[in-house]
Tab-separated table of C-alpha atoms and ligand atoms in Angstrom:
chain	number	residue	atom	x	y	z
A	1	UNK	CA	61.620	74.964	158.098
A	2	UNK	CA	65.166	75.523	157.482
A	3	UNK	CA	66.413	76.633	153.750
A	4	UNK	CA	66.275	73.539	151.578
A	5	UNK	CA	70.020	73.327	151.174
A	6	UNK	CA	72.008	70.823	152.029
A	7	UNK	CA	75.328	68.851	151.998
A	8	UNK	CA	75.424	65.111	151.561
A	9	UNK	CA	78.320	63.005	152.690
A	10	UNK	CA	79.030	59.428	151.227
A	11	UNK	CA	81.136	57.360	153.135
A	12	UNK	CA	80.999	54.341	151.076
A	13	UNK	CA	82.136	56.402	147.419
A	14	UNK	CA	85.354	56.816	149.974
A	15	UNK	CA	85.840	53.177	150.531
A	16	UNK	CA	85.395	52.750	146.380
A	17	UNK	CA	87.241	55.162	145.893
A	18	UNK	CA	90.332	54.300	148.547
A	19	UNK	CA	90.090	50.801	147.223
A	20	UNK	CA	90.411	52.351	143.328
A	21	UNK	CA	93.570	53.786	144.754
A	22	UNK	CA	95.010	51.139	146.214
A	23	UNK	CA	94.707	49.235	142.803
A	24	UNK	CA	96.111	52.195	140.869
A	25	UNK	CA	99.391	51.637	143.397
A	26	UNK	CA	99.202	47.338	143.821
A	27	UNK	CA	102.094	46.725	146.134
A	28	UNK	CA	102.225	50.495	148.022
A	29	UNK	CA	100.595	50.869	151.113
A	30	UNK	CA	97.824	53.791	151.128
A	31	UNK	CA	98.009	56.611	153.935
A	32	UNK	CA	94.688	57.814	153.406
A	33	UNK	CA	95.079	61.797	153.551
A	34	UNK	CA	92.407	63.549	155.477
A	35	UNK	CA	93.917	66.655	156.271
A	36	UNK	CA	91.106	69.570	156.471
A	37	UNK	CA	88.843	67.334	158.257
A	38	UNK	CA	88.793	64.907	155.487
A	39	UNK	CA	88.781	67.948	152.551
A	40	UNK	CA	85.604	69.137	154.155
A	41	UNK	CA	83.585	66.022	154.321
A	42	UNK	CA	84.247	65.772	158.133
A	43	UNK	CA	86.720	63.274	159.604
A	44	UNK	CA	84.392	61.110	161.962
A	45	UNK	CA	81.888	60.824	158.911
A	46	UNK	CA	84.101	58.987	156.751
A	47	UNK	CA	86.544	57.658	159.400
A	48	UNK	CA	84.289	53.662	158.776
A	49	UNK	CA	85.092	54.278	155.181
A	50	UNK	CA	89.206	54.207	155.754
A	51	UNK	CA	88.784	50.818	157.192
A	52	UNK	CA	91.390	49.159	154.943
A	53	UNK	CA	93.786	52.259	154.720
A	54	UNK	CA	97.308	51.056	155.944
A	55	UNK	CA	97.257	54.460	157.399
A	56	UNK	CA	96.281	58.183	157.875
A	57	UNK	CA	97.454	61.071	157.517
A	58	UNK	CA	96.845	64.620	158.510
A	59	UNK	CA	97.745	68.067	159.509
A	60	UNK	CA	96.454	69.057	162.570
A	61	UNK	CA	97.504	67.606	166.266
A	62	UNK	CA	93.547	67.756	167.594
A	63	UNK	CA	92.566	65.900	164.342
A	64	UNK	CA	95.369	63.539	165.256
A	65	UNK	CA	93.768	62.771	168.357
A	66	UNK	CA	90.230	62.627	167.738
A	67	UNK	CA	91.488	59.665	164.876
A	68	UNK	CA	93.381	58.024	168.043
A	69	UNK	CA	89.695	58.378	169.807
A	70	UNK	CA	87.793	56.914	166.965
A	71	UNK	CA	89.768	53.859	167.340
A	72	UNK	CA	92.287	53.873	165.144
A	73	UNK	CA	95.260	51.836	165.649
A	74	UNK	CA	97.352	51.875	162.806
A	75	UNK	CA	99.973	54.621	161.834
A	76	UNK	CA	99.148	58.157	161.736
A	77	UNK	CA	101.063	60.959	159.943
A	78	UNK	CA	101.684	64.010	160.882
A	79	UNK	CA	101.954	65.929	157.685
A	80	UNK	CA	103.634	69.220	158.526
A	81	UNK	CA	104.968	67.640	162.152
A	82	UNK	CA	105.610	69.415	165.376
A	83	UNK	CA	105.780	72.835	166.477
A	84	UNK	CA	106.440	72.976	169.668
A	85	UNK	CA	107.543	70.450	172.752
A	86	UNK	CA	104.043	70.078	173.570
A	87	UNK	CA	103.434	68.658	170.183
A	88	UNK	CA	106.304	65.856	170.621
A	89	UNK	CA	104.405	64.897	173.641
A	90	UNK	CA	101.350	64.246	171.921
A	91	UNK	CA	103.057	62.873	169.031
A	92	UNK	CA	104.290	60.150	171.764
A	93	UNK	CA	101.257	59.731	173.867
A	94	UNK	CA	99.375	59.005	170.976
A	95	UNK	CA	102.081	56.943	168.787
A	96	UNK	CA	102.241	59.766	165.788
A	97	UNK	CA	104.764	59.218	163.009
A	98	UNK	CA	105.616	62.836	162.482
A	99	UNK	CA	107.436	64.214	159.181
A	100	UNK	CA	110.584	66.152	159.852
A	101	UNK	CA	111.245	68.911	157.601
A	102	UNK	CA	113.644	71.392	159.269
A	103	UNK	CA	116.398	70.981	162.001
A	104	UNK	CA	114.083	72.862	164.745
A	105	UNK	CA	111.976	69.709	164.329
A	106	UNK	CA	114.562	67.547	164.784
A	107	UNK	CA	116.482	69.621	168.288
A	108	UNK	CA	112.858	69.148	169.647
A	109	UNK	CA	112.782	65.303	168.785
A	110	UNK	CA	116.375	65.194	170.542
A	111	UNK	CA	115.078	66.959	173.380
A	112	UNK	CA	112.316	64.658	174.270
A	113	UNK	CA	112.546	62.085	176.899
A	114	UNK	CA	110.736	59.215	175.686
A	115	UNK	CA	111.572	55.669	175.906
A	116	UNK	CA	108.920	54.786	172.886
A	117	UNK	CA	110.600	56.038	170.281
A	118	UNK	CA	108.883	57.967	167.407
A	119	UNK	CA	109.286	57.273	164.041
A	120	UNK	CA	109.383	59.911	161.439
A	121	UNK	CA	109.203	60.471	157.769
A	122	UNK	CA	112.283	62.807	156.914
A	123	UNK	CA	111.441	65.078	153.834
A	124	UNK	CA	113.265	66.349	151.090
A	125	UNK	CA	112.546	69.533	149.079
A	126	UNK	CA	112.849	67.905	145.771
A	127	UNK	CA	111.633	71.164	144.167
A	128	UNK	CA	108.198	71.962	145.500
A	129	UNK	CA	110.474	74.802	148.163
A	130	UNK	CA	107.946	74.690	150.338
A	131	UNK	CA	108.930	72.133	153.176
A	132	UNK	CA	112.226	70.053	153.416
A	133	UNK	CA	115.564	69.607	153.517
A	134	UNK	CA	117.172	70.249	150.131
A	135	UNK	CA	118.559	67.383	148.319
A	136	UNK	CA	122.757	68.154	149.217
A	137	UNK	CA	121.556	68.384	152.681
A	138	UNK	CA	119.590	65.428	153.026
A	139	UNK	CA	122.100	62.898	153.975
A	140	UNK	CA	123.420	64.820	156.414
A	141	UNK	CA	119.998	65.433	158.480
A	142	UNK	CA	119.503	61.932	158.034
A	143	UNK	CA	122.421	60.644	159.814
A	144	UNK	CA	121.550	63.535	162.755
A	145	UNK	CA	118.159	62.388	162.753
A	146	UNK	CA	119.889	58.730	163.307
A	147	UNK	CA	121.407	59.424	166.015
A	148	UNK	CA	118.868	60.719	167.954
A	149	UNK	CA	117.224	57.904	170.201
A	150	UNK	CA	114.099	59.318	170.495
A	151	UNK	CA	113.514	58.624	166.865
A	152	UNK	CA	112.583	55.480	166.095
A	153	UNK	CA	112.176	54.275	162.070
A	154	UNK	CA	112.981	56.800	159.443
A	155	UNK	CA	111.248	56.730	156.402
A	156	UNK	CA	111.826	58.777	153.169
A	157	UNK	CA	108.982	61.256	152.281
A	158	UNK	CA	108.956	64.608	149.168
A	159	UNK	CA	106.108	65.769	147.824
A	160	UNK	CA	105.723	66.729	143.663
A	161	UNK	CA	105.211	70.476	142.286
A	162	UNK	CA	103.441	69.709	139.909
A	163	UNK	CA	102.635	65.556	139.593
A	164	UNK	CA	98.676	66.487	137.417
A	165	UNK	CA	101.064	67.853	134.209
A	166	UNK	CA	102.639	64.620	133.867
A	167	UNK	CA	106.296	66.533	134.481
A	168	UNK	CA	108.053	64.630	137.680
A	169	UNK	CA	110.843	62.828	136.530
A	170	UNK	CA	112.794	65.906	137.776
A	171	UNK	CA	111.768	65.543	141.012
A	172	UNK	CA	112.080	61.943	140.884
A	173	UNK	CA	115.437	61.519	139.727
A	174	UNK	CA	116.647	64.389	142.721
A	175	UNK	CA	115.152	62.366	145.044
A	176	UNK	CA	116.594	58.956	143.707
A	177	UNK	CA	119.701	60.514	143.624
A	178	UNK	CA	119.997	62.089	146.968
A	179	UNK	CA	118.536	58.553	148.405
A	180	UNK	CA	120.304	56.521	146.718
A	181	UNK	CA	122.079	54.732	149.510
A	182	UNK	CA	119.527	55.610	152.379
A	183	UNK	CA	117.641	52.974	153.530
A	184	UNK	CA	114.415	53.105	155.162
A	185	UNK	CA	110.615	52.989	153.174
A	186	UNK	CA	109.668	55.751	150.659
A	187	UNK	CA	106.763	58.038	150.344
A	188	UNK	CA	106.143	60.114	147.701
A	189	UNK	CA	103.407	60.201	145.187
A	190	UNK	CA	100.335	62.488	146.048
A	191	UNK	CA	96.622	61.452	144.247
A	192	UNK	CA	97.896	62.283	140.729
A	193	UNK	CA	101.097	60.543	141.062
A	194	UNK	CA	99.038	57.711	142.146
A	195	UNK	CA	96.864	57.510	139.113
A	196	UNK	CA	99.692	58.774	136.445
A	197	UNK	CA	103.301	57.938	137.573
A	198	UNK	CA	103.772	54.228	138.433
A	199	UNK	CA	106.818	55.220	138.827
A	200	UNK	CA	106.803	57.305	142.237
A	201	UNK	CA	104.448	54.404	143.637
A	202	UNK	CA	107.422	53.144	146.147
A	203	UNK	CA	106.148	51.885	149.845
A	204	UNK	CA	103.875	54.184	150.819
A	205	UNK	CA	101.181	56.901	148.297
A	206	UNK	CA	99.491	59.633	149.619
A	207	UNK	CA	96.215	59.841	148.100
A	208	UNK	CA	93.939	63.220	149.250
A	209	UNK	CA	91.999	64.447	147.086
A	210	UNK	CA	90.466	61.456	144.558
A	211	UNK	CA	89.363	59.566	148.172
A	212	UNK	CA	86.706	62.343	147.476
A	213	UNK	CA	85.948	61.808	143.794
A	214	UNK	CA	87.428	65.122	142.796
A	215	UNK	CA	90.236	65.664	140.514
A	216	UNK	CA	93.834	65.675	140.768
A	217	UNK	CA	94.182	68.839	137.947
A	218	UNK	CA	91.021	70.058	138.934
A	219	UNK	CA	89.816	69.330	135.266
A	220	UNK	CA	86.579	66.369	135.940
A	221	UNK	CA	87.492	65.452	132.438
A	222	UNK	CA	91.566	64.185	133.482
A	223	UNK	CA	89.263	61.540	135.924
A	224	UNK	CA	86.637	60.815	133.415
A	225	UNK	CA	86.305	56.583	133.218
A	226	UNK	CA	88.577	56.152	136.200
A	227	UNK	CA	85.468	54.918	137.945
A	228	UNK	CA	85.676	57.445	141.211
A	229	UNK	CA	82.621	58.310	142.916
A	230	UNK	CA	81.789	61.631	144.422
A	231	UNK	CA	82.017	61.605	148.081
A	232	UNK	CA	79.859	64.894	148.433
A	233	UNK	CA	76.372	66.330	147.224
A	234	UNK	CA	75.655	69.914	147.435
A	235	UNK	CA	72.295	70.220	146.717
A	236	UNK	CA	68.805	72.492	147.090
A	237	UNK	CA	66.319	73.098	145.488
A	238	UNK	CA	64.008	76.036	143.499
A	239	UNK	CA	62.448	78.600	145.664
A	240	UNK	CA	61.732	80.773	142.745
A	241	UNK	CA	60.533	80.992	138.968
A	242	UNK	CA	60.202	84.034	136.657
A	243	UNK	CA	59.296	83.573	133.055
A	244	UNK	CA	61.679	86.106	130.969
A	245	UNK	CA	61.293	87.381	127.519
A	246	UNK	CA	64.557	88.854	125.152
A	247	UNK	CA	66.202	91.703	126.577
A	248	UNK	CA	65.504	91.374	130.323
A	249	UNK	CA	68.362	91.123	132.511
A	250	UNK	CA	69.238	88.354	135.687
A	251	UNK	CA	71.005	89.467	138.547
A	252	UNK	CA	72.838	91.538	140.146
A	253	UNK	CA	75.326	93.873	137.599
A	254	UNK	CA	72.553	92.659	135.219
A	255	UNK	CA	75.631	90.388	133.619
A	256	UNK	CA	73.024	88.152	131.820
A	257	UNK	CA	70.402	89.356	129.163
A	258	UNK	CA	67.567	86.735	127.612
A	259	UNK	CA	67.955	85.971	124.104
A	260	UNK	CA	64.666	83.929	123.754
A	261	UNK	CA	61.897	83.486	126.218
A	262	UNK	CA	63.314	81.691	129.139
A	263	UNK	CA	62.011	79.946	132.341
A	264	UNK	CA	64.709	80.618	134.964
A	265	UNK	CA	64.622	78.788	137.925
A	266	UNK	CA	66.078	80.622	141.489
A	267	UNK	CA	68.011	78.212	143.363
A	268	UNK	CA	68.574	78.443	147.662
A	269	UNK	CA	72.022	78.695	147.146
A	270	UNK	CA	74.604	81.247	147.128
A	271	UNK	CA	78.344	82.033	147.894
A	272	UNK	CA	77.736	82.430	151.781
A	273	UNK	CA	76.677	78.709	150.949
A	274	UNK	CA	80.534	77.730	149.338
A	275	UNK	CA	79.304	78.311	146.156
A	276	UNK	CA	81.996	79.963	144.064
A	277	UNK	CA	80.786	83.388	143.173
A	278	UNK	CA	82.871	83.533	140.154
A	279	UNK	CA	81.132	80.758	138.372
A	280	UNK	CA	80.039	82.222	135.393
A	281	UNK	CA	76.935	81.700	132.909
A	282	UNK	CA	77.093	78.227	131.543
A	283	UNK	CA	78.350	76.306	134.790
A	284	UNK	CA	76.702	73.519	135.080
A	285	UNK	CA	73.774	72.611	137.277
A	286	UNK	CA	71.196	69.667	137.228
A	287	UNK	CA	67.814	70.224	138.028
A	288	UNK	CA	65.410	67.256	138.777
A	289	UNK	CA	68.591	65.052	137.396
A	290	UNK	CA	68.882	67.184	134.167
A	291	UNK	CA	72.036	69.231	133.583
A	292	UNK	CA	71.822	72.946	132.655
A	293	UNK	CA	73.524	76.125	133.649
A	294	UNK	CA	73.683	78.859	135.619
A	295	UNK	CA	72.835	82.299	134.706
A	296	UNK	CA	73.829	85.720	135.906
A	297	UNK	CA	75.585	86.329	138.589
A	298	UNK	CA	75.706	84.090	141.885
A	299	UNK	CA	74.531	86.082	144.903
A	300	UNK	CA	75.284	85.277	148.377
A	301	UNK	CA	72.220	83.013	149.327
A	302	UNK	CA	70.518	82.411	145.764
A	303	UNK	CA	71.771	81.764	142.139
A	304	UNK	CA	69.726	81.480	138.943
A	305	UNK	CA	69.294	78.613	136.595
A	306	UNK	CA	67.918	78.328	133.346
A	307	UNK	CA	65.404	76.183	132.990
A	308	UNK	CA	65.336	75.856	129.672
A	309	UNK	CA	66.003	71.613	129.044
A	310	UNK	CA	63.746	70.878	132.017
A	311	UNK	CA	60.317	72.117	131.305
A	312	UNK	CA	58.270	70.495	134.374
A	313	UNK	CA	61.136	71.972	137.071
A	314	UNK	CA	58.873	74.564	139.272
A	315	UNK	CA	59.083	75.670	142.827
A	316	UNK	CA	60.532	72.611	145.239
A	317	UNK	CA	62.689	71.189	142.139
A	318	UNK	CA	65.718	69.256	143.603
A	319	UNK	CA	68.862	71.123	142.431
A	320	UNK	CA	72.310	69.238	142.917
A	321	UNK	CA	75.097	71.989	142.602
A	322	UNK	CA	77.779	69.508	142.638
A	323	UNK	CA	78.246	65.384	143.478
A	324	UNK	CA	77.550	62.715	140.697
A	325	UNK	CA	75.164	64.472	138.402
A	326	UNK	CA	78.208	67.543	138.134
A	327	UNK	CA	81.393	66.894	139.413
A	328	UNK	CA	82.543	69.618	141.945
A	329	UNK	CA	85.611	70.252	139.191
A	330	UNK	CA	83.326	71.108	136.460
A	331	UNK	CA	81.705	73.791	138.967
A	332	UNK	CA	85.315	74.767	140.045
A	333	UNK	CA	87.222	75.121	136.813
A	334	UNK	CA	84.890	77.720	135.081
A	335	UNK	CA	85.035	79.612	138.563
A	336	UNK	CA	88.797	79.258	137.813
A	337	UNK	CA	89.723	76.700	140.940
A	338	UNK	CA	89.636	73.585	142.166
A	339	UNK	CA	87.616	70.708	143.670
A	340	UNK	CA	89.746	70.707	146.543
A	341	UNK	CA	88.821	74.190	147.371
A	342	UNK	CA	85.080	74.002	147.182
A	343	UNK	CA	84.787	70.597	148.994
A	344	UNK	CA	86.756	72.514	151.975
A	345	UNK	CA	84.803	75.429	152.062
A	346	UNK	CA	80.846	74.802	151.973
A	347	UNK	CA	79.738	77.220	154.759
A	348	UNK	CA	79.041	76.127	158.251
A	349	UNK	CA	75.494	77.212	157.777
A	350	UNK	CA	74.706	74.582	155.474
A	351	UNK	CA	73.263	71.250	157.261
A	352	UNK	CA	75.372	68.063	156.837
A	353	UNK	CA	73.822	64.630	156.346
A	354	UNK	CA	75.854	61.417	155.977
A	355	UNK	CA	74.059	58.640	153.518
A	356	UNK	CA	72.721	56.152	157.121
A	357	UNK	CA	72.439	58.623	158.909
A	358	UNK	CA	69.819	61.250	160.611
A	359	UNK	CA	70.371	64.303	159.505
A	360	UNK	CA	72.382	67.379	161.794
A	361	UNK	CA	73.819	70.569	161.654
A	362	UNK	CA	76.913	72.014	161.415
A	363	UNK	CA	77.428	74.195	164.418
A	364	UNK	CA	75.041	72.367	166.791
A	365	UNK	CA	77.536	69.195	166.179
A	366	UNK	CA	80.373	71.645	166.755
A	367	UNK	CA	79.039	72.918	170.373
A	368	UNK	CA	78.808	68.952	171.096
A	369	UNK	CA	82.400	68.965	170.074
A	370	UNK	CA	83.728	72.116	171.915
B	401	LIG	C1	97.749	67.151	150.711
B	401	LIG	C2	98.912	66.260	150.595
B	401	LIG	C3	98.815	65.052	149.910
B	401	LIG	C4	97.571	64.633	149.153
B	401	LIG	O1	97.487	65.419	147.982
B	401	LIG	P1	96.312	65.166	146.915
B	401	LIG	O2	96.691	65.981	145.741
B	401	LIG	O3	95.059	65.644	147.567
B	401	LIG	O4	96.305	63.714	146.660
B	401	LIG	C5	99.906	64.220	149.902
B	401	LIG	N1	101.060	64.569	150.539
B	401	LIG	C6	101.194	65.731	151.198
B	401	LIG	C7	102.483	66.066	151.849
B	401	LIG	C8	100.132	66.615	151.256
B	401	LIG	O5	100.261	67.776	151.902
């Protein structure tokens, strides 16, 4: 019998939740951002939940292609665009719209011979200086990237520093400025902008990261009432119980001592899981539906739990670690991240199972793939 962890995906808390963003932004069209294979949650398992997406977009050419296989039909985005020649081939073949950031992307658009043309979203660094052309320069590489006939529509794409602290009028009004008399359709507001700044809404949002249920700031309370679901459950269950009395010690480093007698609870779950190993005491953890909190120090394939507020929990007690119960932010904040980064990184060695489906693992879906 395998170790009784595993991951559940939920397809349909993606289509609530895609649909909750399109509401948030009535009159933009949605890419749906999937980048990561789909933050983690694999692209192909929630690819029937992006149904009414006007779009999707993404980082990587192969996950490009695989959305192509699945069926897809409607615009795809390449977030970061092409690297190479190879790339603008694809990009073609497979009807890509493909940001343009620099102007090596846009000598290796001229360069292709193409008679479908490809249509690109031009980006501006508004102030994130990461990717794009900076505001002065912007006209400029949009009348170069005009003139290029192997680019079809141009649309008008930035991305916001910091859209969760409410503080993007800055951005906004470089971008407004610089665009001013540019036509074409605008994209700019990433999950928090979608929820918080009516404002950016424009043509197009980018939602990511609440398709998943997870938080914008990375703080579950900033979501609380919104009505998003959690599109993944990490869960286990107790392998272990030790009954402790005042003064003994949990764990490695021995960070935890007993104040009264207390049931803990040893959970098949550790950091070589995706569990963060900096969550400290008091992150929260449900056992048989009741929340508690860990104790001592997460090890690399178990954790500890007091067991405290659930009296009946033994041996075979189902443990979620995140998903509805605890939101994946209230296990990543204390651990001092984010959702985003937990969702991404639950270990290849846990098995996956999609809510409909039979269950599979990881790698042996992987050697399918390769
Ligand atoms: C990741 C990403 C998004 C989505 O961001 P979330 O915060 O997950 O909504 C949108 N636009 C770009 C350019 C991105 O890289």
């Amino acid at each position: 019998m395998p170790r009784p962890i595993s991951v559940r995906i939920h397809p349909e808390a993606v289509r609530h939740n895609l649909q909750l963003a399109a509401r948030s932004a009535v009159g933009a069209r949605v890419w749906a951002v999937v980048k990561a294979n789909a933050y983690g949650h694999g692209i192909e398992r929630i690819f029937p939940a992006l149904a009414d997406a006007d779009g999707i977009a993404l980082l990587d050419l192969d996950e490009a292609v695989r959305v192509r296989e699945l069926g897809w039909s409607k615009p795809i985005l390449l977030l970061e665009g092409v690297f190479d020649a190879a790339d603008v081939a694809t990009a073609v073949a497979h009807r890509l719209t493909v940001a343009v950031h620099c102007d090596e992307q846009l000598a290796l658009l001229a360069a292709a011979q193409t008679t479908r043309p490809i249509d690109i979203q031009l980006k501006m660094n508004s102030g994130m200086n990461r990717l794009g052309y900076m505001p002065d320069a912007y006209r400029a590489a949009w009348e170069r990237a005009r003139a290029i006939p192997a680019i079809g529509a141009i649309g008008l794409m930035t991305h916001f520093a910091n859209a969760d602290d409410g503080a993007i009028d800055w951005q906004l009004d470089r971008f407004d400025a610089a665009t001013a008399d540019i036509p074409g359709e605008r994209s700019l507001s990433n999950s928090a902008a979608v929820l918080w700044h009516p404002r950016a809404h424009r043509d197009w949002v980018r939602p990511g990261t609440i398709l998943y249920g997870a938080s914008p700031t990375g703080a579950a309370r900033h979501i609380e009432g919104i009505g998003l679901r959690a599109a993944m459950t990490l869960s286990s269950r107790i392998i272990g119980v030790q009954t402790l009395a005042p003064q003994d010690t949990i764990g490695y480093g021995r960070t935890y001592a007993v104040e009264q007698p207390m049931r803990i609870g040893v959970v098949a779950c550790g950091y070589a899981d995706g569990y963060p190993r900096h969550a400290p005491t008091g992150t929260p953890i449900a056992v048989d539906g009741v929340r508690t909190r860990v104790v001592g120090r997460v090890s690399m394939d178990m954790l500890t739990v007091d067991l405290t507020p659930c009296p009946n929990a033994g041996i075979g007690s189902h443990v979620e670690l995140w998903g509805e119960t605890v939101k994946v932010d209230e296990v990543a904040e204390p651990s001092g991240t984010i959702g985003y980064e937990l969702m991404c990184a639950v270990a290849r060695r846990v098995p996956v199972e999609v809510d409909g489906h039979a269950a599979v693992r990881r790698e042996s879906e992987e050697e399918v793939a390769a």
